[in-house]
XYZ file of C-alpha atoms in Angstrom:
659
model
C -0.296 7.095 -54.404
C 1.007 10.490 -55.762
C 4.635 11.336 -54.904
C 3.579 14.477 -52.971
C 1.401 12.436 -50.678
C 4.131 9.821 -50.295
C 6.581 12.523 -49.162
C 4.074 13.935 -46.705
C 3.436 10.466 -45.317
C 7.209 10.117 -44.630
C 7.778 13.661 -43.325
C 5.084 13.806 -40.666
C 6.589 10.963 -38.516
C 10.060 12.550 -38.874
C 8.787 15.983 -37.806
C 7.196 14.375 -34.808
C 10.467 12.647 -33.849
C 12.443 15.921 -34.224
C 9.962 17.754 -32.011
C 10.173 15.109 -29.330
C 13.995 15.058 -29.574
C 14.254 18.855 -29.166
C 12.043 18.729 -26.088
C 14.160 15.949 -24.568
C 17.440 17.806 -25.320
C 15.995 20.998 -23.836
C 15.085 19.239 -20.623
C 18.543 17.630 -20.380
C 20.260 21.003 -21.053
C 18.354 22.509 -18.174
C 19.826 19.984 -15.785
C 23.199 19.020 -17.399
C 24.585 20.533 -20.629
C 27.041 17.648 -21.138
C 24.229 15.078 -21.253
C 22.287 17.408 -23.524
C 25.253 17.620 -25.928
C 25.675 13.848 -26.009
C 21.936 13.346 -26.564
C 22.015 15.894 -29.391
C 24.823 13.999 -31.141
C 22.987 10.713 -30.670
C 19.716 12.061 -32.065
C 21.464 13.688 -35.070
C 23.182 10.376 -35.918
C 19.914 8.474 -35.511
C 17.991 10.924 -37.722
C 20.706 10.767 -40.371
C 20.503 6.982 -40.522
C 16.714 7.095 -40.715
C 16.844 9.548 -43.596
C 19.289 7.295 -45.464
C 16.997 4.278 -44.987
C 13.899 6.252 -46.010
C 15.579 7.544 -49.183
C 16.733 4.025 -50.077
C 13.246 2.575 -49.567
C 11.683 5.376 -51.592
C 14.080 4.868 -54.493
C 13.477 1.093 -54.397
C 9.736 1.627 -54.397
C 9.905 4.009 -57.333
C 11.987 1.511 -59.302
C 9.523 -1.293 -58.460
C 6.508 0.768 -59.500
C 8.218 1.805 -62.705
C 9.117 -1.801 -63.499
C 5.571 -3.007 -62.613
C 3.988 -0.435 -64.920
C 6.236 -1.574 -67.735
C 5.405 -5.237 -67.069
C 1.675 -4.525 -66.944
C 1.910 -2.744 -70.263
C 3.794 -5.676 -71.743
C 1.246 -8.124 -70.323
C -1.576 -6.149 -71.911
C 0.181 -6.267 -75.244
C 0.847 -9.989 -74.866
C -2.810 -10.608 -73.946
C -4.015 -8.777 -77.021
C -1.566 -10.432 -79.385
C -0.661 -13.826 -77.916
C -3.427 -15.059 -75.574
C -5.765 -17.773 -77.020
C -8.752 -15.391 -76.887
C -10.137 -13.780 -80.021
C -10.670 -10.015 -79.863
C -12.452 -8.063 -82.565
C -13.313 -4.345 -82.794
C -15.906 -3.037 -85.250
C -17.566 0.267 -86.106
C -21.208 1.315 -86.312
C -21.532 -0.245 -89.778
C -20.264 -3.596 -88.434
C -17.014 -3.225 -90.354
C -14.018 -4.740 -88.581
C -11.481 -2.124 -87.445
C -9.027 -4.386 -85.632
C -8.599 -8.059 -84.785
C -5.880 -9.773 -82.794
C -3.756 -12.534 -84.387
C -5.678 -15.333 -82.631
C -8.937 -14.155 -84.195
C -7.369 -13.866 -87.633
C -5.828 -17.315 -87.347
C -9.082 -18.879 -86.098
C -10.960 -17.591 -89.148
C -8.089 -18.665 -91.428
C -7.734 -15.180 -92.882
C -4.646 -13.083 -93.633
C -6.385 -9.926 -92.437
C -9.823 -9.054 -91.156
C -9.540 -5.277 -91.078
C -11.993 -3.568 -93.402
C -14.211 -6.613 -93.826
C -17.869 -6.686 -92.853
C -18.781 -9.092 -90.072
C -21.125 -10.929 -92.462
C -18.073 -11.882 -94.541
C -16.387 -13.737 -91.711
C -19.354 -14.979 -89.673
C -22.817 -16.276 -90.177
C -24.797 -13.084 -90.516
C -28.075 -14.804 -89.650
C -26.604 -15.722 -86.280
C -24.197 -12.939 -85.364
C -25.815 -9.730 -86.631
C -29.081 -10.101 -84.683
C -26.950 -10.819 -81.632
C -24.870 -7.663 -82.198
C -27.969 -5.513 -82.507
C -29.071 -6.609 -79.049
C -27.633 -5.313 -75.796
C -24.701 -6.868 -73.990
C -24.857 -10.648 -73.843
C -23.399 -13.958 -74.982
C -23.930 -16.373 -77.844
C -22.259 -19.410 -79.404
C -20.740 -19.758 -82.868
C -18.877 -22.426 -84.800
C -15.966 -21.674 -87.125
C -14.097 -24.452 -88.917
C -15.313 -27.158 -86.521
C -14.339 -25.109 -83.467
C -16.962 -23.802 -81.060
C -16.672 -20.349 -79.516
C -18.449 -18.494 -76.731
C -18.884 -14.919 -77.938
C -19.146 -12.035 -75.439
C -20.410 -8.692 -76.724
C -19.447 -5.302 -75.233
C -21.686 -2.853 -77.133
C -20.280 0.345 -75.596
C -16.807 -0.455 -76.895
C -18.117 -2.257 -80.033
C -15.969 -5.151 -78.914
C -16.291 -8.930 -79.246
C -14.419 -11.587 -77.270
C -14.211 -15.120 -78.725
C -13.451 -17.895 -76.206
C -12.665 -21.320 -77.678
C -14.866 -23.779 -75.744
C -14.547 -26.758 -78.071
C -12.842 -29.009 -75.525
C -15.226 -27.933 -72.763
C -18.290 -28.793 -74.871
C -16.771 -32.130 -75.892
C -16.089 -32.988 -72.239
C -19.640 -32.009 -71.281
C -21.011 -34.105 -74.129
C -18.856 -37.050 -73.082
C -20.064 -36.635 -69.497
C -23.695 -36.676 -70.618
C -23.160 -39.695 -72.873
C -21.472 -41.662 -70.095
C -24.276 -41.121 -67.567
C -25.522 -44.415 -66.156
C -28.876 -45.776 -67.309
C -30.722 -48.670 -65.669
C -33.201 -50.823 -67.546
C -35.548 -53.524 -66.247
C -36.704 -56.052 -68.852
C -39.770 -58.131 -68.076
C -41.265 -61.080 -69.981
C -44.931 -60.040 -69.959
C -46.718 -63.353 -70.298
C -43.991 -65.798 -69.230
C -46.117 -67.498 -66.572
C -49.072 -67.974 -68.921
C -46.921 -69.282 -71.773
C -44.912 -71.710 -69.659
C -47.904 -72.971 -67.702
C -48.213 -76.670 -68.414
C -44.804 -76.936 -70.127
C -42.508 -79.783 -69.110
C -39.095 -78.904 -67.673
C -37.203 -79.701 -70.869
C -39.318 -77.427 -73.059
C -39.309 -74.646 -70.462
C -35.519 -74.859 -70.211
C -35.244 -74.647 -73.986
C -37.450 -71.554 -74.059
C -35.395 -69.912 -71.299
C -32.154 -70.611 -73.159
C -33.575 -69.274 -76.417
C -34.842 -66.015 -74.909
C -31.675 -65.508 -72.870
C -29.516 -66.069 -75.940
C -31.613 -63.644 -77.978
C -31.328 -60.927 -75.341
C -27.618 -61.577 -74.720
C -26.843 -61.187 -78.424
C -28.778 -57.920 -78.442
C -26.939 -56.700 -75.345
C -23.553 -57.661 -76.792
C -24.299 -55.832 -80.039
C -24.976 -52.548 -78.245
C -22.576 -52.898 -75.320
C -25.236 -53.431 -72.646
C -24.523 -55.342 -69.448
C -27.421 -57.787 -69.023
C -28.148 -60.029 -66.055
C -31.089 -62.388 -65.623
C -32.378 -62.015 -62.049
C -35.436 -64.285 -62.224
C -37.320 -66.447 -64.679
C -39.114 -63.454 -66.196
C -36.906 -60.460 -65.343
C -33.563 -59.038 -66.504
C -31.498 -56.059 -65.320
C -29.666 -54.003 -67.961
C -26.890 -51.462 -67.273
C -26.013 -49.041 -70.067
C -25.275 -45.357 -70.645
C -27.002 -42.439 -72.359
C -25.051 -42.952 -75.602
C -26.177 -46.584 -75.868
C -29.725 -45.553 -74.978
C -29.698 -43.062 -77.856
C -28.671 -45.858 -80.238
C -31.478 -48.084 -78.947
C -33.963 -45.265 -79.464
C -32.826 -44.928 -83.062
C -33.798 -48.576 -83.596
C -37.134 -47.942 -81.800
C -36.155 -50.810 -79.461
C -36.302 -53.353 -82.260
C -35.650 -56.113 -79.704
C -39.370 -55.893 -78.851
C -40.298 -56.971 -82.366
C -37.498 -59.567 -82.533
C -38.617 -61.373 -79.380
C -42.286 -61.263 -80.299
C -41.798 -62.488 -83.862
C -39.165 -65.179 -83.203
C -41.042 -66.705 -80.256
C -44.321 -66.623 -82.207
C -42.720 -68.854 -84.841
C -42.171 -71.438 -82.093
C -45.815 -71.164 -80.991
C -44.817 -69.581 -77.664
C -45.696 -65.906 -78.222
C -43.658 -64.011 -75.619
C -43.512 -60.234 -75.420
C -41.194 -57.887 -73.554
C -41.763 -54.797 -71.476
C -38.810 -52.507 -70.764
C -38.634 -49.809 -68.106
C -35.777 -47.309 -68.408
C -34.463 -44.934 -65.747
C -32.183 -42.164 -67.015
C -31.066 -38.592 -66.361
C -30.641 -38.999 -62.591
C -27.191 -39.164 -60.912
C -28.360 -41.162 -57.872
C -28.278 -44.908 -58.582
C -31.029 -45.815 -56.053
C -33.303 -43.146 -57.522
C -32.428 -44.399 -60.996
C -33.600 -47.883 -60.043
C -36.865 -46.493 -58.660
C -37.505 -44.595 -61.905
C -36.729 -47.715 -63.976
C -39.270 -49.743 -61.977
C -41.807 -46.945 -62.302
C -41.258 -46.896 -66.077
C -41.742 -50.671 -66.206
C -44.986 -50.386 -64.225
C -46.173 -47.778 -66.691
C -45.306 -50.014 -69.669
C -47.100 -52.973 -68.081
C -50.079 -50.777 -67.232
C -50.371 -49.956 -70.922
C -50.542 -53.612 -71.901
C -46.874 -54.514 -72.239
C -44.882 -55.222 -75.411
C -43.331 -51.762 -75.200
C -40.517 -49.704 -73.705
C -41.106 -46.713 -71.445
C -38.458 -44.077 -70.663
C -39.174 -41.582 -67.912
C -37.369 -38.296 -68.515
C -36.117 -35.990 -65.710
C -38.745 -33.375 -66.664
C -41.537 -35.853 -65.928
C -42.350 -36.633 -69.543
C -42.353 -40.213 -70.806
C -41.286 -41.705 -74.127
C -42.925 -44.877 -75.376
C -41.702 -47.304 -78.010
C -43.495 -50.370 -79.299
C -47.010 -51.163 -78.127
C -47.867 -52.447 -81.588
C -49.921 -55.421 -80.422
C -53.033 -55.882 -78.350
C -52.382 -57.065 -74.767
C -52.512 -60.829 -74.282
C -55.561 -62.008 -72.392
C -54.684 -63.602 -69.052
C -56.087 -67.098 -68.767
C -56.154 -67.221 -64.982
C -58.613 -65.304 -62.828
C -56.382 -65.308 -59.767
C -55.813 -61.552 -59.964
C -59.561 -60.904 -60.346
C -60.244 -62.952 -57.216
C -57.501 -61.207 -55.228
C -58.709 -57.743 -56.316
C -62.312 -58.663 -55.535
C -61.403 -59.684 -51.987
C -59.235 -56.579 -51.507
C -62.091 -54.377 -52.731
C -64.472 -56.083 -50.322
C -62.106 -55.376 -47.400
C -61.887 -51.696 -48.356
C -65.665 -51.440 -48.649
C -66.172 -53.114 -45.260
C -63.744 -50.595 -43.739
C -65.728 -47.637 -45.161
C -68.941 -45.943 -44.122
C -70.144 -45.486 -47.709
C -68.970 -45.848 -51.315
C -69.004 -43.103 -53.946
C -68.625 -44.212 -57.575
C -67.540 -41.870 -60.358
C -66.755 -42.360 -64.047
C -65.482 -40.031 -66.739
C -67.080 -36.919 -68.178
C -69.855 -37.569 -70.716
C -70.171 -41.173 -69.462
C -70.929 -43.936 -71.943
C -72.630 -47.261 -71.332
C -69.391 -48.837 -70.102
C -68.906 -46.136 -67.440
C -72.556 -46.244 -66.303
C -72.755 -50.040 -66.432
C -69.559 -50.542 -64.412
C -70.729 -47.866 -61.939
C -73.943 -49.812 -61.367
C -71.864 -52.980 -60.943
C -69.688 -51.400 -58.242
C -72.844 -50.055 -56.583
C -74.140 -53.624 -56.405
C -70.803 -54.777 -54.886
C -71.203 -52.145 -52.151
C -74.766 -53.345 -51.459
C -73.554 -56.962 -51.332
C -71.295 -55.866 -48.468
C -74.036 -53.918 -46.621
C -72.737 -50.471 -47.499
C -74.566 -47.586 -49.133
C -73.314 -46.556 -52.546
C -73.831 -43.426 -54.643
C -73.057 -42.774 -58.299
C -71.850 -39.285 -59.283
C -73.599 -38.119 -62.447
C -73.892 -34.814 -64.264
C -77.251 -35.067 -66.011
C -76.286 -32.231 -68.371
C -73.533 -34.374 -69.904
C -75.250 -37.531 -71.147
C -75.561 -39.227 -74.521
C -78.803 -40.638 -75.834
C -78.181 -44.275 -74.805
C -77.404 -43.315 -71.193
C -80.521 -41.121 -71.105
C -82.626 -44.102 -72.185
C -81.048 -46.233 -69.457
C -81.824 -43.591 -66.838
C -85.435 -43.549 -68.014
C -85.583 -47.303 -67.307
C -83.924 -46.777 -63.912
C -86.515 -44.142 -62.944
C -89.059 -46.946 -62.752
C -87.020 -48.190 -59.774
C -87.078 -45.209 -57.344
C -84.687 -46.847 -54.892
C -82.021 -47.358 -57.572
C -82.693 -43.961 -59.145
C -82.031 -42.320 -55.776
C -78.477 -43.636 -55.835
C -77.570 -41.225 -58.666
C -76.476 -37.901 -57.176
C -74.957 -34.652 -58.443
C -71.269 -33.788 -57.882
C -72.289 -31.106 -55.354
C -74.226 -33.617 -53.279
C -71.331 -36.051 -53.572
C -68.926 -33.523 -52.062
C -71.260 -33.069 -49.077
C -71.338 -36.828 -48.405
C -67.552 -37.212 -48.090
C -66.133 -38.232 -44.706
C -62.764 -39.584 -43.618
C -64.029 -43.160 -44.023
C -65.721 -42.718 -47.416
C -64.362 -44.856 -50.263
C -64.208 -43.501 -53.826
C -64.211 -45.945 -56.748
C -63.220 -44.433 -60.111
C -64.312 -46.524 -63.105
C -63.461 -46.492 -66.820
C -60.717 -43.871 -66.467
C -57.521 -43.330 -64.505
C -56.886 -39.677 -65.377
C -57.918 -37.041 -62.817
C -58.623 -34.513 -65.573
C -61.261 -36.804 -67.138
C -63.405 -37.584 -64.092
C -66.757 -35.876 -63.652
C -65.551 -33.741 -60.726
C -61.878 -33.429 -59.707
C -62.858 -31.880 -56.369
C -64.024 -35.272 -55.142
C -60.640 -36.856 -55.890
C -58.746 -34.079 -54.124
C -60.859 -34.517 -50.964
C -60.709 -38.313 -50.776
C -58.106 -40.323 -48.895
C -59.340 -43.779 -49.955
C -59.503 -44.262 -53.727
C -59.850 -47.364 -55.928
C -59.275 -47.262 -59.700
C -60.851 -49.843 -62.031
C -60.089 -49.331 -65.717
C -59.367 -51.191 -68.943
C -57.529 -48.430 -70.799
C -53.793 -48.406 -71.324
C -52.134 -46.398 -68.611
C -51.006 -42.868 -69.516
C -48.656 -40.393 -67.861
C -51.491 -38.746 -65.944
C -52.709 -40.953 -63.132
C -54.564 -40.839 -59.798
C -51.421 -41.303 -57.722
C -52.899 -41.642 -54.229
C -54.902 -44.793 -55.042
C -55.121 -47.558 -52.452
C -56.090 -50.193 -55.007
C -55.593 -50.171 -58.788
C -57.162 -52.761 -61.088
C -56.110 -51.961 -64.631
C -56.188 -54.700 -67.259
C -55.699 -53.408 -70.826
C -56.438 -56.853 -72.235
C -60.061 -56.573 -71.032
C -62.777 -55.608 -73.475
C -64.321 -53.099 -71.088
C -64.467 -51.972 -67.493
C -67.870 -53.676 -67.351
C -66.135 -57.010 -67.987
C -63.697 -56.401 -65.104
C -66.477 -55.373 -62.723
C -68.556 -58.416 -63.709
C -65.669 -60.708 -62.738
C -65.307 -58.876 -59.422
C -69.023 -59.418 -58.727
C -68.601 -63.175 -59.208
C -66.269 -63.355 -56.184
C -68.465 -61.242 -53.874
C -70.935 -62.622 -51.280
C -74.171 -63.661 -52.945
C -76.505 -62.336 -50.260
C -77.785 -59.704 -52.706
C -78.509 -60.883 -56.233
C -77.546 -58.942 -59.327
C -80.696 -57.383 -60.756
C -81.918 -57.250 -64.336
C -81.162 -53.552 -64.800
C -77.586 -53.832 -63.482
C -76.951 -56.947 -65.586
C -78.366 -55.280 -68.690
C -76.303 -52.121 -68.159
C -73.103 -54.151 -67.699
C -73.843 -56.207 -70.820
C -74.562 -53.018 -72.780
C -71.180 -51.648 -71.681
C -69.426 -54.771 -72.981
C -71.347 -54.693 -76.275
C -70.586 -50.996 -76.875
C -66.852 -51.310 -76.208
C -66.453 -54.509 -78.242
C -68.614 -53.280 -81.123
C -70.967 -56.234 -80.577
C -68.163 -58.683 -79.664
C -66.011 -57.759 -82.674
C -62.969 -55.989 -81.199
C -60.831 -56.807 -78.114
C -62.973 -59.831 -77.342
C -61.486 -62.777 -75.482
C -62.842 -65.929 -73.908
C -63.287 -64.122 -70.586
C -65.435 -61.515 -72.357
C -67.906 -64.225 -73.359
C -67.710 -65.729 -69.859
C -68.704 -62.364 -68.380
C -71.512 -61.958 -70.924
C -72.769 -65.456 -70.109
C -72.749 -64.670 -66.371
C -74.764 -61.480 -66.971
C -77.212 -63.256 -69.258
C -77.722 -65.849 -66.551
C -78.613 -63.041 -64.109
C -81.340 -61.597 -66.248
C -79.552 -59.293 -68.719
C -82.110 -58.334 -71.368
C -80.527 -58.377 -74.844
C -83.626 -56.794 -76.369
C -83.373 -53.900 -73.919
C -79.691 -53.557 -74.830
C -80.610 -53.115 -78.475
C -83.297 -50.624 -77.522
C -80.872 -48.629 -75.372
C -78.290 -48.507 -78.139
C -80.672 -47.518 -80.903
C -79.745 -44.490 -83.005
C -82.074 -41.782 -84.239
C -82.490 -41.029 -87.940
C -81.204 -37.489 -87.415
C -78.072 -38.816 -85.772
C -77.531 -41.234 -88.639
C -77.834 -38.430 -91.193
C -75.418 -36.212 -89.256
C -72.925 -39.064 -89.119
C -73.273 -39.558 -92.852
C -72.583 -35.849 -93.343
C -69.460 -36.115 -91.213
C -68.203 -38.826 -93.556
C -69.199 -37.065 -96.764
C -65.700 -35.742 -97.510
C -63.607 -38.725 -96.473
C -60.253 -39.240 -98.192
C -57.264 -41.594 -97.921
C -54.260 -39.831 -96.455
C -51.998 -42.883 -96.641
C -52.497 -46.447 -97.732
C -55.362 -47.776 -95.617
C -55.572 -44.610 -93.475
C -58.797 -42.665 -93.984
C -59.528 -39.189 -92.598
C -62.931 -37.480 -92.478
C -63.148 -33.839 -91.452
C -66.810 -32.951 -91.578
C -68.609 -29.634 -91.311
C -72.145 -29.883 -89.912
C -74.677 -27.382 -88.662
C -74.206 -27.080 -84.918
C -71.819 -29.257 -82.974
C -71.201 -33.007 -82.827
C -70.875 -34.900 -79.566
C -68.072 -37.388 -78.911
C -70.388 -40.364 -79.340
C -71.370 -39.263 -82.843
C -67.725 -38.709 -83.799
C -66.840 -42.148 -82.423
C -69.688 -43.798 -84.313
C -68.546 -42.099 -87.509
C -65.035 -43.486 -86.992
C -66.496 -46.975 -86.413
C -68.548 -46.718 -89.593
C -65.551 -45.554 -91.597
C -63.456 -48.462 -90.306
C -66.044 -50.919 -91.626
C -65.433 -49.711 -95.195
C -63.389 -51.762 -97.641
C -59.698 -50.860 -97.769
C -59.741 -48.911 -94.478
C -57.342 -50.172 -91.791
C -57.361 -47.018 -89.663
C -59.952 -44.254 -89.520
C -59.848 -40.730 -88.079
C -62.846 -38.410 -87.807
C -62.621 -34.737 -86.799
C -65.512 -32.449 -85.911
C -66.344 -29.425 -83.789
C -67.645 -30.300 -80.323
C -67.948 -26.674 -79.216
C -67.014 -23.213 -80.412
C -63.333 -23.603 -79.492
C -63.068 -27.371 -79.224
C -62.266 -30.030 -81.840
C -62.939 -33.706 -81.162
C -61.029 -36.520 -82.881
C -61.912 -40.207 -82.774
C -59.533 -42.860 -84.071
C -60.151 -46.502 -84.882
C -57.907 -49.276 -86.169
C -57.970 -52.954 -87.026
C -54.667 -53.354 -85.158
C -52.181 -52.575 -87.913
C -51.926 -48.948 -86.744
C -51.522 -47.993 -83.080
C -54.060 -45.175 -82.840
C -53.513 -44.865 -79.093
C -49.969 -43.578 -79.622
C -51.185 -41.166 -82.304
C -53.871 -39.752 -80.033
C -51.416 -39.499 -77.126
C -49.252 -37.236 -79.260
C -52.270 -34.918 -79.445
C -52.985 -35.083 -75.716
C -55.497 -37.941 -75.730
C -55.309 -41.706 -75.273
C -57.213 -44.970 -75.372
C -56.399 -48.387 -76.823
C -54.302 -49.646 -79.686
C -57.457 -49.949 -81.827
C -59.703 -47.347 -80.186
C -58.629 -43.879 -79.049
C -59.680 -40.236 -79.018
C -58.632 -36.718 -78.076
C -59.900 -33.157 -78.066
C -58.045 -29.971 -78.986
C -58.792 -26.522 -77.625
C -58.685 -23.123 -79.378
C -57.711 -24.476 -82.752
C -59.253 -24.622 -86.220
C -60.319 -27.773 -88.036
C -57.584 -27.245 -90.640
C -54.872 -26.870 -87.995
C -56.150 -29.918 -86.103
C -56.130 -31.911 -89.335
C -52.532 -30.863 -90.013
C -51.448 -31.854 -86.497
C -53.184 -35.209 -86.927
C -51.326 -35.873 -90.185
C -47.996 -35.075 -88.540
C -48.784 -37.476 -85.691
C -49.781 -40.199 -88.172
C -46.559 -39.694 -90.138
C -44.430 -39.916 -87.004
C -46.106 -43.100 -85.806
C -46.138 -44.884 -89.159
C -42.493 -43.977 -89.691
C -41.573 -45.423 -86.301
C -41.736 -42.334 -84.121
C -42.235 -42.031 -80.400
C -44.446 -39.960 -78.177
C -43.472 -38.062 -75.096
């Protein structure tokens, strides 16, 4: 406050007291002059003392303010020269005009004045930052990390040393708890029939193998059941395990195979969540995802919803027992009996497996006295499915069960059951509207489970070991009431689905595949009709040959064909081209690219098992099986798609992951 105002603030109360005192003395003088005289003396003494006190306080205040100003000035000087904060002034040409001692010392220079900022800092990092408006950035000088604050109006930079803060944050992140659940995929199948001594030896061997692995990396491991372990670790240990691509998966598989007891592991990891209960839920969810993809792999769910996968280098082991098929069949029957009707839907551009399994589920509904309808878009069919529909037209009753998506939406009620076959991804079904409106959904699929999934399913039957969805549906039919017999057309369609997906019983074929084929053959499946349905036109053969005309080997055993044809190729043709290429000598994995539409590229991938093409296609947004996968890319050129494919192949063959 200015001194003038301070004086006025003191004087006004004094003037008021004097005025009051004069009035009081005047009144007393009117009545008694002696009392007035005494009061006058008293007031004069009182005012004198007040003035002395006021002057003393004023002088003390002035001294305090003067001292405070001096101290503030000294503090400012100390802050500029002694505080551990770098300060740097520069001109319009980014030449340093002044720097405090801390800044000079941090850059290990005798003097910074007159030097250009590029001489003392990384120009590629700092200059673009300086040309922007006010903001912050980070820089590193001599192993120290700084937070840089820019004040453009003053052409001023502040450098705050945040090295310790960043190290503490890094340590905090590295020490975050991670929970892992380790599951022996096929323990029950492998140990079935073993005597106690041999089973005990196997348990000891596997436990010892896992304990040595846990000890090497500092993981706490506890066996909680015959086929399950709990692992406690942190983010730093998890990073080390990721560097090894979870080599324990290969170690267990290879060492147990030498003892003729081929065990595989599945690992579910929960990380990035502070709550331990939630972390356990995520770990179990990751394990379910790994098992849904066939096992022999590790799955890590990230906080952003993405998933990393490691392993998955082998085909899923076929389950010898049909207990699960029987249980699922009975559960499906109960759901059908509790519904008013059944709607069946496969994936877009359905193949013989999708159509065959749809017809099989339709027959299951009829076996349980419920009406069934198959959703089909007749504008999205390949030649083999069109031939099958021509055969079905001869049976008007069966042909009437195929309806359009629009009609399917109109049929939905609260008690309607939806069965999705040959896919588990909402984005791949014929019409997503039907899924969004249904409360009761069943999923039957043989593909390895991906991140995208129909979450609100009441019943899920996914077996990646199976050759096809048609095989799974055939086994379900065997456990249904036999009041309604399986007809020739349904049996033939189911058999055609198995033949297409196994490449005539060549790939992913187990003993249960032949059992299913035998059951269908016994119910009238026509193998001649299957061959007729799957016949290829000469034009299609020539187009496929053109697709393969410029094939080349990208890596040892990996062949890529990127064909240019007149018009567009459908997914079936691209897949057939990949199959043909895989049959060539020296080819262990084949990839075929072609345009499916103006702004759409289709890729089909095939493998003999040495290369996991599913993981490669997942990196490009697709999926499938270890030996059979595909994807499609939007708004991209053939050359760009080919380059992305090569990068995905390199990452997988060099031990990479997908997320």
